[in-house]
mmCIF file with all atom_site columns, C-alpha atoms in Angstrom:
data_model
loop_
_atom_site.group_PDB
_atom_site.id
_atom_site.type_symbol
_atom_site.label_atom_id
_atom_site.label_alt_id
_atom_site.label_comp_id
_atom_site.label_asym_id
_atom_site.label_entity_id
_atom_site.label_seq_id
_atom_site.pdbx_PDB_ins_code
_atom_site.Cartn_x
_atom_site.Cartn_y
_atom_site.Cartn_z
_atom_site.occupancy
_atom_site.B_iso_or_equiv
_atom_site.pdbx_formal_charge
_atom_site.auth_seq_id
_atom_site.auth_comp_id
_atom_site.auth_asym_id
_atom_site.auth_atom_id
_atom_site.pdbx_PDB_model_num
ATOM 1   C CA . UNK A 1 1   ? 0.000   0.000  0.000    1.00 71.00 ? 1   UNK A CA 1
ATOM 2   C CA . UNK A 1 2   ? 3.061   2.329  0.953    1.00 78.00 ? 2   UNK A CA 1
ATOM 3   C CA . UNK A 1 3   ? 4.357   1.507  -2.749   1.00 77.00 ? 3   UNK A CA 1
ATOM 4   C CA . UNK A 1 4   ? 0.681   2.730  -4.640   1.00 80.00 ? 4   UNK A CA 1
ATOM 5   C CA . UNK A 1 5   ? 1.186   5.650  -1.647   1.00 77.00 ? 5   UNK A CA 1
ATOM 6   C CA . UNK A 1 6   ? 4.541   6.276  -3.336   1.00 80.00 ? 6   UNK A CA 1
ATOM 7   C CA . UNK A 1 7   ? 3.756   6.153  -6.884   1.00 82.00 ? 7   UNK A CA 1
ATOM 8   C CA . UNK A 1 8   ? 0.310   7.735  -6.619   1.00 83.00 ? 8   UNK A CA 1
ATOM 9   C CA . UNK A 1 9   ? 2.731   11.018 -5.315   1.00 82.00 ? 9   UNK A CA 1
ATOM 10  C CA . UNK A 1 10  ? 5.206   10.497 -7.704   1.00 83.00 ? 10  UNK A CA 1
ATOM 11  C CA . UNK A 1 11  ? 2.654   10.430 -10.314  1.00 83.00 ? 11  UNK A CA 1
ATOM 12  C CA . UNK A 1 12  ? 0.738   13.151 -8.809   1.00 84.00 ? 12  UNK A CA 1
ATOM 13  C CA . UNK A 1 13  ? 4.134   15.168 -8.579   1.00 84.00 ? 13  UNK A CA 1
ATOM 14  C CA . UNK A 1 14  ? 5.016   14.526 -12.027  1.00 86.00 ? 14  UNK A CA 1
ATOM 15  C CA . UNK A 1 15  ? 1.566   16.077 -13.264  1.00 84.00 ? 15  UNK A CA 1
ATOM 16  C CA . UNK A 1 16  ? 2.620   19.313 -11.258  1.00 82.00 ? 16  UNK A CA 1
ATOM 17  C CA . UNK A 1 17  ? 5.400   19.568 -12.809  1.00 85.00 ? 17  UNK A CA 1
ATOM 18  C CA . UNK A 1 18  ? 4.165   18.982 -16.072  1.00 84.00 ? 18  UNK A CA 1
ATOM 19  C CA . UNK A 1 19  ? 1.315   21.528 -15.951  1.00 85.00 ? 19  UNK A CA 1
ATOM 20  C CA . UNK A 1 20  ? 4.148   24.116 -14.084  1.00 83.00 ? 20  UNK A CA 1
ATOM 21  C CA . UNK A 1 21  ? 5.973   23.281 -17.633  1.00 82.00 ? 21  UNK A CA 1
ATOM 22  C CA . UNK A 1 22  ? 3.306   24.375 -19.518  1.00 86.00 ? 22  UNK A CA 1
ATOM 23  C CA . UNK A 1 23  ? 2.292   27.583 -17.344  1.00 83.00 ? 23  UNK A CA 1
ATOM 24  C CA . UNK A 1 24  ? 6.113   28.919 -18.151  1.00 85.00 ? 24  UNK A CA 1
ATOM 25  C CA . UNK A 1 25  ? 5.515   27.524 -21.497  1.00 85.00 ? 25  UNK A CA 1
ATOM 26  C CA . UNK A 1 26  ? 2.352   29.606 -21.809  1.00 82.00 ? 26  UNK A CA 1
ATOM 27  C CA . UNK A 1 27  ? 3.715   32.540 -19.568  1.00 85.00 ? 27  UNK A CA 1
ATOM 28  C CA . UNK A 1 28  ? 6.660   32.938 -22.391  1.00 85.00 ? 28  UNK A CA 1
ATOM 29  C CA . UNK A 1 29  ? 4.518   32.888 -25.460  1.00 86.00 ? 29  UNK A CA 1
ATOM 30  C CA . UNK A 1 30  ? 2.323   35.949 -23.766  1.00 85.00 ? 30  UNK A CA 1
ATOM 31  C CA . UNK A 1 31  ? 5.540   37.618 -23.066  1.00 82.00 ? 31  UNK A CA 1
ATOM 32  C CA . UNK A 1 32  ? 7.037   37.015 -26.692  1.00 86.00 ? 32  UNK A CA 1
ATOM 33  C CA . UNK A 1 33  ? 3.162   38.200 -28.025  1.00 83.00 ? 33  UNK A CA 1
ATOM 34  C CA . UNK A 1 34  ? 3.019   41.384 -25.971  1.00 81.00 ? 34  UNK A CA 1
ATOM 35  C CA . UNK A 1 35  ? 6.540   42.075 -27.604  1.00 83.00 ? 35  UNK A CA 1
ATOM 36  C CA . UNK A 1 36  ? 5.543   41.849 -30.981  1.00 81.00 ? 36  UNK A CA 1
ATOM 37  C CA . UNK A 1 37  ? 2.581   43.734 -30.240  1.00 80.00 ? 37  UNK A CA 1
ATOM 38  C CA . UNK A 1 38  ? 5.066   46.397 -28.858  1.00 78.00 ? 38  UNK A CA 1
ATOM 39  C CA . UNK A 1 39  ? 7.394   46.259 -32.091  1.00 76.00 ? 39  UNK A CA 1
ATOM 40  C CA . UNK A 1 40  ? 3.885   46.467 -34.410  1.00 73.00 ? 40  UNK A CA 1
ATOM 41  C CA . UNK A 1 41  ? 2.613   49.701 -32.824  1.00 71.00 ? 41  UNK A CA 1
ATOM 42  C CA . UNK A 1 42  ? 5.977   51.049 -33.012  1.00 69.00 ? 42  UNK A CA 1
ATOM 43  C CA . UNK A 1 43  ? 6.296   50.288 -36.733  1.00 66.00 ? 43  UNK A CA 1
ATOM 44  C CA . UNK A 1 44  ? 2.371   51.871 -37.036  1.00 58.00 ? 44  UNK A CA 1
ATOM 45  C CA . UNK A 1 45  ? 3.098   55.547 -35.377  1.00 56.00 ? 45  UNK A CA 1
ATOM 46  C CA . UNK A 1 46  ? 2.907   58.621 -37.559  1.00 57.00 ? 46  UNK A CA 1
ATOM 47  C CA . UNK A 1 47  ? 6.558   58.223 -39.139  1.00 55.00 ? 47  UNK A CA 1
ATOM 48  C CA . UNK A 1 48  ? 5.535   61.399 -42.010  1.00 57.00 ? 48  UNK A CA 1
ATOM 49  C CA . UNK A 1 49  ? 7.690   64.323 -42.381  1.00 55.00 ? 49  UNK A CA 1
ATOM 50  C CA . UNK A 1 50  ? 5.859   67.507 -41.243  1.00 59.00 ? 50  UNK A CA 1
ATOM 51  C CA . UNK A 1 51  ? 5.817   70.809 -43.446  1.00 57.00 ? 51  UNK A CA 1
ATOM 52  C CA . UNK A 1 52  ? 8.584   72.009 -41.759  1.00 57.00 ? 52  UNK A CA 1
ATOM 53  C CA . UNK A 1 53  ? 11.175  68.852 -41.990  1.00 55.00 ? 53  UNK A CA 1
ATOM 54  C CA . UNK A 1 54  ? 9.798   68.801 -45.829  1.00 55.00 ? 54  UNK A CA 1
ATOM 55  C CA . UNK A 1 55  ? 10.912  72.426 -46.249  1.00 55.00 ? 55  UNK A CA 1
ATOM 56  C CA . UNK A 1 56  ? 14.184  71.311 -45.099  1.00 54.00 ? 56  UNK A CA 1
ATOM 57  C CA . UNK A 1 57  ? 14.771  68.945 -47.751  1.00 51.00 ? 57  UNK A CA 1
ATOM 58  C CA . UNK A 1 58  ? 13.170  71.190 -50.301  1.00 52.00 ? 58  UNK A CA 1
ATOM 59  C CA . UNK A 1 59  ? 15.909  72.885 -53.308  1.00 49.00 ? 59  UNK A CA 1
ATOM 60  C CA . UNK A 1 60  ? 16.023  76.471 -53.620  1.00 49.00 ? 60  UNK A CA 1
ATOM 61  C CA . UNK A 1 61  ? 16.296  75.156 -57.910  1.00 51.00 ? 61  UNK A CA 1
ATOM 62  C CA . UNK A 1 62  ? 12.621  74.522 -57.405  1.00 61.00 ? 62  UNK A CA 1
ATOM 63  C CA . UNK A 1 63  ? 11.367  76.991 -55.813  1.00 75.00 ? 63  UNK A CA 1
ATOM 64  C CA . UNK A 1 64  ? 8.513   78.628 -58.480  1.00 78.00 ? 64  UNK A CA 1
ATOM 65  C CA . UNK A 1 65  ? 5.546   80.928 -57.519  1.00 79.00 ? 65  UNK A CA 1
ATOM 66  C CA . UNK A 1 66  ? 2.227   79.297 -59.016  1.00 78.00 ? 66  UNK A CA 1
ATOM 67  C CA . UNK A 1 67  ? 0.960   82.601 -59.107  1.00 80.00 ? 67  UNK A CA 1
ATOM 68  C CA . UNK A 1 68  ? 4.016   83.809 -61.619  1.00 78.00 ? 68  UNK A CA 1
ATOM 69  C CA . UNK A 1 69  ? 3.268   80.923 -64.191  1.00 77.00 ? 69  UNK A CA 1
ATOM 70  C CA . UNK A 1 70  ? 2.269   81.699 -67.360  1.00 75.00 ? 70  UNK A CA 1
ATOM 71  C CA . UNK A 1 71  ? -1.864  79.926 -67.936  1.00 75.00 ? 71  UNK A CA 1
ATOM 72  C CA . UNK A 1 72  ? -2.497  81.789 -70.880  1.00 76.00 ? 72  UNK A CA 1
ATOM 73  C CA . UNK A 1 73  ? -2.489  79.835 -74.522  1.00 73.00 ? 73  UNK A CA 1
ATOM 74  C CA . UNK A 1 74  ? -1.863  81.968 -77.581  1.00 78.00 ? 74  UNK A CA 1
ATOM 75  C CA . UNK A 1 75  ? -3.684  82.686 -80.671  1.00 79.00 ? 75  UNK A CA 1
ATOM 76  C CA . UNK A 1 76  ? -1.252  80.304 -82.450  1.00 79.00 ? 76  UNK A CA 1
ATOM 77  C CA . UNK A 1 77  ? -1.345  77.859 -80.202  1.00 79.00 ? 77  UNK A CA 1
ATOM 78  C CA . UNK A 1 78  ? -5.068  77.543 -80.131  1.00 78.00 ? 78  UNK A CA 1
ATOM 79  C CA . UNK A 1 79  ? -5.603  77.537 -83.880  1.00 78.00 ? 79  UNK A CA 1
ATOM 80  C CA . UNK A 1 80  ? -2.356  74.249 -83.506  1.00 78.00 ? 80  UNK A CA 1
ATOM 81  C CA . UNK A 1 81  ? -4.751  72.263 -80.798  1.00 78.00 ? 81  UNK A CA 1
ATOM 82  C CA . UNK A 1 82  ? -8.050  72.614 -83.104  1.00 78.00 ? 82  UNK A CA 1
ATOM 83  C CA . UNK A 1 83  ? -8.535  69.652 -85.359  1.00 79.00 ? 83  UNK A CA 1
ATOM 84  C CA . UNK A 1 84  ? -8.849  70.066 -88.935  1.00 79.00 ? 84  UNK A CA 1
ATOM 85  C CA . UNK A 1 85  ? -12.128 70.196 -90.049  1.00 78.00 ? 85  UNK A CA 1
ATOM 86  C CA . UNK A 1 86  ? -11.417 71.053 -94.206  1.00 76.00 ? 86  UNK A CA 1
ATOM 87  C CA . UNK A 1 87  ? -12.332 67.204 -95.524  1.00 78.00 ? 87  UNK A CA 1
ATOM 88  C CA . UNK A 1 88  ? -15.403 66.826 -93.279  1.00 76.00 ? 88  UNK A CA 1
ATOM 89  C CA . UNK A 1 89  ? -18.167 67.200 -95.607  1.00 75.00 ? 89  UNK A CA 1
ATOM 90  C CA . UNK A 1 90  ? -21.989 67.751 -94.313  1.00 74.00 ? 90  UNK A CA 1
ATOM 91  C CA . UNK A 1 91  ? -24.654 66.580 -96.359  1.00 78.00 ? 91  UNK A CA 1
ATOM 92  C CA . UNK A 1 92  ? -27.273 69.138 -97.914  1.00 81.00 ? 92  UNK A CA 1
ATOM 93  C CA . UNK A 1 93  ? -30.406 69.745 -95.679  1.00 83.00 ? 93  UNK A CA 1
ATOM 94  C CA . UNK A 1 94  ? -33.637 69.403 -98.057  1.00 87.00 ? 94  UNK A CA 1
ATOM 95  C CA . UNK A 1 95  ? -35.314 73.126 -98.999  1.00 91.00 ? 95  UNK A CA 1
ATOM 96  C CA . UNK A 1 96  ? -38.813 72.585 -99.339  1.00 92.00 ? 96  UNK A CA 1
ATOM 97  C CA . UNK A 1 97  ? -40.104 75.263 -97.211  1.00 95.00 ? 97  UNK A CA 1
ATOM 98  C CA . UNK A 1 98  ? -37.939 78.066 -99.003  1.00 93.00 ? 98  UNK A CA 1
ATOM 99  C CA . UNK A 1 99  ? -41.059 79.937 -99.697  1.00 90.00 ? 99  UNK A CA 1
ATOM 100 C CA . UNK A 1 100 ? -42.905 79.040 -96.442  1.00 94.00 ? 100 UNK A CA 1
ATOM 101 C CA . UNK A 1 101 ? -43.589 81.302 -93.740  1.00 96.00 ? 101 UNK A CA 1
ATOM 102 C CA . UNK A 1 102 ? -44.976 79.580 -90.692  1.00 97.00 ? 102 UNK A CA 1
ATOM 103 C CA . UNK A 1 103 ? -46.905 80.560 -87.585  1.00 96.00 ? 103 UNK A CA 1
ATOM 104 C CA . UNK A 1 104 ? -47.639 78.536 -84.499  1.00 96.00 ? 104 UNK A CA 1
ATOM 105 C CA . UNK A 1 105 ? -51.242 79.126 -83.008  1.00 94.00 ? 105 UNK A CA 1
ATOM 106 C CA . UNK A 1 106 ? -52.353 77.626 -79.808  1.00 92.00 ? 106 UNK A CA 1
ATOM 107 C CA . UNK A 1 107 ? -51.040 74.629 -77.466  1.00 92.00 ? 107 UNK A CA 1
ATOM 108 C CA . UNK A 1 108 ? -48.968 71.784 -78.501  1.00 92.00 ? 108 UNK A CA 1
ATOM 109 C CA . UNK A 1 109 ? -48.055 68.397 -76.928  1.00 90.00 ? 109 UNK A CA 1
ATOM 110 C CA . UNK A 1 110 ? -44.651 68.655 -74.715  1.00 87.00 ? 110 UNK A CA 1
ATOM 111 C CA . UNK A 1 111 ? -41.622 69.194 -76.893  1.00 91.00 ? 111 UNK A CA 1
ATOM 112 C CA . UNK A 1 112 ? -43.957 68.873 -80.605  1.00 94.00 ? 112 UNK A CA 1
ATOM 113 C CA . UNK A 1 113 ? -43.616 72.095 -81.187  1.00 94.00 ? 113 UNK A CA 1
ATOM 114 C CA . UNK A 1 114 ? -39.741 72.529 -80.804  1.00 95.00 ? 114 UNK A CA 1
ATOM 115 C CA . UNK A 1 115 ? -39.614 69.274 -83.351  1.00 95.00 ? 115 UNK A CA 1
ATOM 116 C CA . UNK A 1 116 ? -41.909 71.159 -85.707  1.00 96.00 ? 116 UNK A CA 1
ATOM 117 C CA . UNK A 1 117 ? -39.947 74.224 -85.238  1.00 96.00 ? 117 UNK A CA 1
ATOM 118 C CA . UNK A 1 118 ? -36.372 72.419 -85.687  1.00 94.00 ? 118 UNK A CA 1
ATOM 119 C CA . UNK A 1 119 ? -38.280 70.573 -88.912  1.00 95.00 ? 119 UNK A CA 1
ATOM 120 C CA . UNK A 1 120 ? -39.235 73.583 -90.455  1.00 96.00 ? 120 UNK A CA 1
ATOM 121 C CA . UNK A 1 121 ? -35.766 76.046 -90.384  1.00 95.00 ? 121 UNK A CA 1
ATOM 122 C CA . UNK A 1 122 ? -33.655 72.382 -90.902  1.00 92.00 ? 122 UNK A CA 1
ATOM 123 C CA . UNK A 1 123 ? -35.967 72.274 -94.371  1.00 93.00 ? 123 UNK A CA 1
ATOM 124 C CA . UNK A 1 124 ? -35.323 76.701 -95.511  1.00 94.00 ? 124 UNK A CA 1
ATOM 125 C CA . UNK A 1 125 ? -39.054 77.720 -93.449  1.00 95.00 ? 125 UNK A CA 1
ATOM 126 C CA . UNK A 1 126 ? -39.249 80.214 -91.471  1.00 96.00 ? 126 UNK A CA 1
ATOM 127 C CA . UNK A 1 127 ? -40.984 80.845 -88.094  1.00 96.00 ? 127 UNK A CA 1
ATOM 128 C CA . UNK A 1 128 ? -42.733 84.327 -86.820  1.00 96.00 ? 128 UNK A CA 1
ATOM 129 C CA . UNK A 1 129 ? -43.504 84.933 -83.762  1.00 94.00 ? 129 UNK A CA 1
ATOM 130 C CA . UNK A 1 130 ? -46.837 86.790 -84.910  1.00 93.00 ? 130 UNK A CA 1
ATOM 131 C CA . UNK A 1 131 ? -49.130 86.746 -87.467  1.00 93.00 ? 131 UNK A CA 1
ATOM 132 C CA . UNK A 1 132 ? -47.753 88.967 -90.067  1.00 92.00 ? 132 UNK A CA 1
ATOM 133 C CA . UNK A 1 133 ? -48.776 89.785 -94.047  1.00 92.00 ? 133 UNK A CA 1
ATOM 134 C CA . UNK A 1 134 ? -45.692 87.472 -94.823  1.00 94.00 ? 134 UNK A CA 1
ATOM 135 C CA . UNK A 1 135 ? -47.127 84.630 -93.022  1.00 95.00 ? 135 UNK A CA 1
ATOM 136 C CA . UNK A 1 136 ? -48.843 81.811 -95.157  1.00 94.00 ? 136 UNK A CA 1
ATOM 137 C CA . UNK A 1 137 ? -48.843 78.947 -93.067  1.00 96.00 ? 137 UNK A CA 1
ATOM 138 C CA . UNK A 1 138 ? -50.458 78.605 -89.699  1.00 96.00 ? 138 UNK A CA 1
ATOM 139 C CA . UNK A 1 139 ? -49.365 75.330 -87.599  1.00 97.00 ? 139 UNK A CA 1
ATOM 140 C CA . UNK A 1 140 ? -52.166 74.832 -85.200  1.00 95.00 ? 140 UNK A CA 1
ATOM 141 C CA . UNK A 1 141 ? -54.537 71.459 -83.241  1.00 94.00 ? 141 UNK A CA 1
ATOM 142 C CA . UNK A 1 142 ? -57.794 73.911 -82.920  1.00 92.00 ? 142 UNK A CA 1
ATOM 143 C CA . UNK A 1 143 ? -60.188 73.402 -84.463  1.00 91.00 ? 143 UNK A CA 1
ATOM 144 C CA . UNK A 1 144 ? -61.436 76.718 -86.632  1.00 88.00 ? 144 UNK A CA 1
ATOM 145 C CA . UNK A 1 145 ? -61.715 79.833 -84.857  1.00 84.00 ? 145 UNK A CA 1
ATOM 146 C CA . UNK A 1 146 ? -62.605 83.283 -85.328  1.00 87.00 ? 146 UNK A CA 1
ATOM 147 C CA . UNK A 1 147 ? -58.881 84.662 -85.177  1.00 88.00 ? 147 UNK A CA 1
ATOM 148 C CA . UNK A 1 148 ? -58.473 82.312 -88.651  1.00 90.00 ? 148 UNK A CA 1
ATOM 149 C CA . UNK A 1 149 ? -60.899 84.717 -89.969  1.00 90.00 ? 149 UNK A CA 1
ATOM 150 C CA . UNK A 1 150 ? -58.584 87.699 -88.850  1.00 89.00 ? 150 UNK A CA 1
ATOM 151 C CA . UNK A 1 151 ? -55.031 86.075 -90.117  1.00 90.00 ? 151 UNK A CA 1
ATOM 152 C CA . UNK A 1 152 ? -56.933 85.746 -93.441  1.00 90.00 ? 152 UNK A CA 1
ATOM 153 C CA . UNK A 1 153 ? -57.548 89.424 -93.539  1.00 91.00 ? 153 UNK A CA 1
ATOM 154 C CA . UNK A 1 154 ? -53.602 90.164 -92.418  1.00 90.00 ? 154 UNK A CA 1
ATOM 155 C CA . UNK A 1 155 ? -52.675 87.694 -95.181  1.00 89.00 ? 155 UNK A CA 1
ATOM 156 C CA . UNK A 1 156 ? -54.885 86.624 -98.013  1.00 87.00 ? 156 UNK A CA 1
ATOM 157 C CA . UNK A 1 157 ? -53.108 83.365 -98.704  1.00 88.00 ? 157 UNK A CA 1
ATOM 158 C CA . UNK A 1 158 ? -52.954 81.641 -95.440  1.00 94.00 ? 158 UNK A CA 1
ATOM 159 C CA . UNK A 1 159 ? -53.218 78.155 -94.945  1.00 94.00 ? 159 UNK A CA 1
ATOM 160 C CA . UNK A 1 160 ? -54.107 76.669 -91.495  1.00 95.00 ? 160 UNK A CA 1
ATOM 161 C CA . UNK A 1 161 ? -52.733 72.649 -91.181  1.00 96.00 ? 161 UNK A CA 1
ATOM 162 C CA . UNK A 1 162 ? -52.528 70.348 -88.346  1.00 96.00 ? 162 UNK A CA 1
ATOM 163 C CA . UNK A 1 163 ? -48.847 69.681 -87.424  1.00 96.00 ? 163 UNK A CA 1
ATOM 164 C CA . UNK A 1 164 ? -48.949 65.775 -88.807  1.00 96.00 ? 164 UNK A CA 1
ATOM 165 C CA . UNK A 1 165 ? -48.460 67.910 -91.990  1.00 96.00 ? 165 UNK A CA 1
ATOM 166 C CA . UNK A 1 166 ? -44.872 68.954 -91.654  1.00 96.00 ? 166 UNK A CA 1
ATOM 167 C CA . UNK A 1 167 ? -44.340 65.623 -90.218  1.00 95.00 ? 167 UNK A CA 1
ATOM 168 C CA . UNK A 1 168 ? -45.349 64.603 -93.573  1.00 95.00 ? 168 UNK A CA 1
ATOM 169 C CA . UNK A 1 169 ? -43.332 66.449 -95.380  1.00 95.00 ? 169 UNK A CA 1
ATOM 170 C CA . UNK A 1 170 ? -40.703 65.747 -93.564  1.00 93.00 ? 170 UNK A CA 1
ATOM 171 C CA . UNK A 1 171 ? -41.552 61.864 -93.705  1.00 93.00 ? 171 UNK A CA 1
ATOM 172 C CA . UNK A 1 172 ? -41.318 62.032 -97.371  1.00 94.00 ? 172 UNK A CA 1
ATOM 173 C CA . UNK A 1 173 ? -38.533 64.741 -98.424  1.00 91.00 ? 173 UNK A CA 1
ATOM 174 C CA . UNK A 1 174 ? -40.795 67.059 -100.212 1.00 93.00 ? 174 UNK A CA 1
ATOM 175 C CA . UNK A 1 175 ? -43.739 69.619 -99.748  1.00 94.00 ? 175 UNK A CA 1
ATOM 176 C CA . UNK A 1 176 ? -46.921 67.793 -99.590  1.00 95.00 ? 176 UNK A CA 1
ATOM 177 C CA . UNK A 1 177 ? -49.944 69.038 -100.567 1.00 95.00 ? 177 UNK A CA 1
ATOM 178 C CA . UNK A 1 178 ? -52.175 70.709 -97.674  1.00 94.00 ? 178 UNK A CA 1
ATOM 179 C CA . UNK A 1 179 ? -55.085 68.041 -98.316  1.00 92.00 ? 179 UNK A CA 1
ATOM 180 C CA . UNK A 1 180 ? -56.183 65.870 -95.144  1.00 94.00 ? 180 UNK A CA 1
ATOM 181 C CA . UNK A 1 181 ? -54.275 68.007 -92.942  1.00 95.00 ? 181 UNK A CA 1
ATOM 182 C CA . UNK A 1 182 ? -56.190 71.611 -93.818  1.00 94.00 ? 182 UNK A CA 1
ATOM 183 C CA . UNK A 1 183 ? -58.081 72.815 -90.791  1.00 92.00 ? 183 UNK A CA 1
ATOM 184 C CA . UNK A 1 184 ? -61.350 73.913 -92.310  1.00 85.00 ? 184 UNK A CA 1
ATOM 185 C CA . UNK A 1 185 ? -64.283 76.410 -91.746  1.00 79.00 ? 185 UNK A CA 1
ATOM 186 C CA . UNK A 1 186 ? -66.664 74.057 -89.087  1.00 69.00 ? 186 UNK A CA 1
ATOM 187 C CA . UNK A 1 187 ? -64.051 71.623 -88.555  1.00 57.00 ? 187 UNK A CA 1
#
């Protein structure tokens, strides 16, 4: 029984030891950790020169005032930078409404009447801003009105048309006759 006594201690001594091995073991590797965390933060600080160490370091050679530089570009430097535009050729826009004068009477959809306006000076027409003698073409979606009788007494050869006829025209490269798209005593 003394024996088991004996070796039970020895065995129980042995285990001490072993787990006081491994608490130095363990102790050591935090120490060695807490070291490398020490060298890592001291590799991380702010290690910039300021202003004042850059100034230091800094050649009077190039030492320029922004202000003094010279921004401006030249007459014959600009006409150098543009790209030359002699061989680009633009085709012919269609003439068709050389002879027309148009006016625009009462509300269009959003944006139709800037088309119908773009339509009519890409194609020679012109647009007035008020009914004139010179006017012989009113662009209008009403239906007949009194004031049609007054534009035909400012000018004699007035035609009023819905806008689908410069769409028309425009559709099929030529002037088109009024027709269909004549806005008509009653309608």
């Amino acid at each position: 029984m003394e024996k088991q006594k004996l070796e039970e201690q020895k065995l129980e001594k042995q285990k001490l030891e072993k787990q006081k091995l491994e608490m130095q073991k363990l102790e050591k590797q935090k120490l060695e950790n807490l070291k490398l965390e020490k060298q890592k933060l001291e590799k991380n600080t702010y290690d910039c020169d300021t202003d004042s160490e850059n100034d230091e370091y800094s050649t009077i050679d190039n030492e320029i005032d922004p202000y003094d530089v010279e921004t401006d570009i030249d007459e014959e430097e600009i006409v150098k930078l543009l790209p030359n535009t002699s061989k680009l050729g633009f085709g012919s826009l269609p003439n068709y409404f050389d002879c027309q004068e148009f006016y625009f009477h009462g509300d269009f959809q959003s944006g139709e009447r800037q088309v119908l306006e773009r339509y009519i000076l890409a194609c020679g027409g012109k647009v007035q801003a008020y009914m004139g003698e010179r006017v012989n073409v009113v662009i209008t979606n009403s239906r007949w009105d009194k004031k049609f009788e007054e534009a035909r007494a400012v000018s004699r050869e007035v035609e009023f048309v819905r806008p689908e006829w410069v769409f028309r025209c425009k559709d099929e490269g030529r002037l088109v006759e009024f027709g269909q798209f004549r806005v008509e005593v009653g309608k």
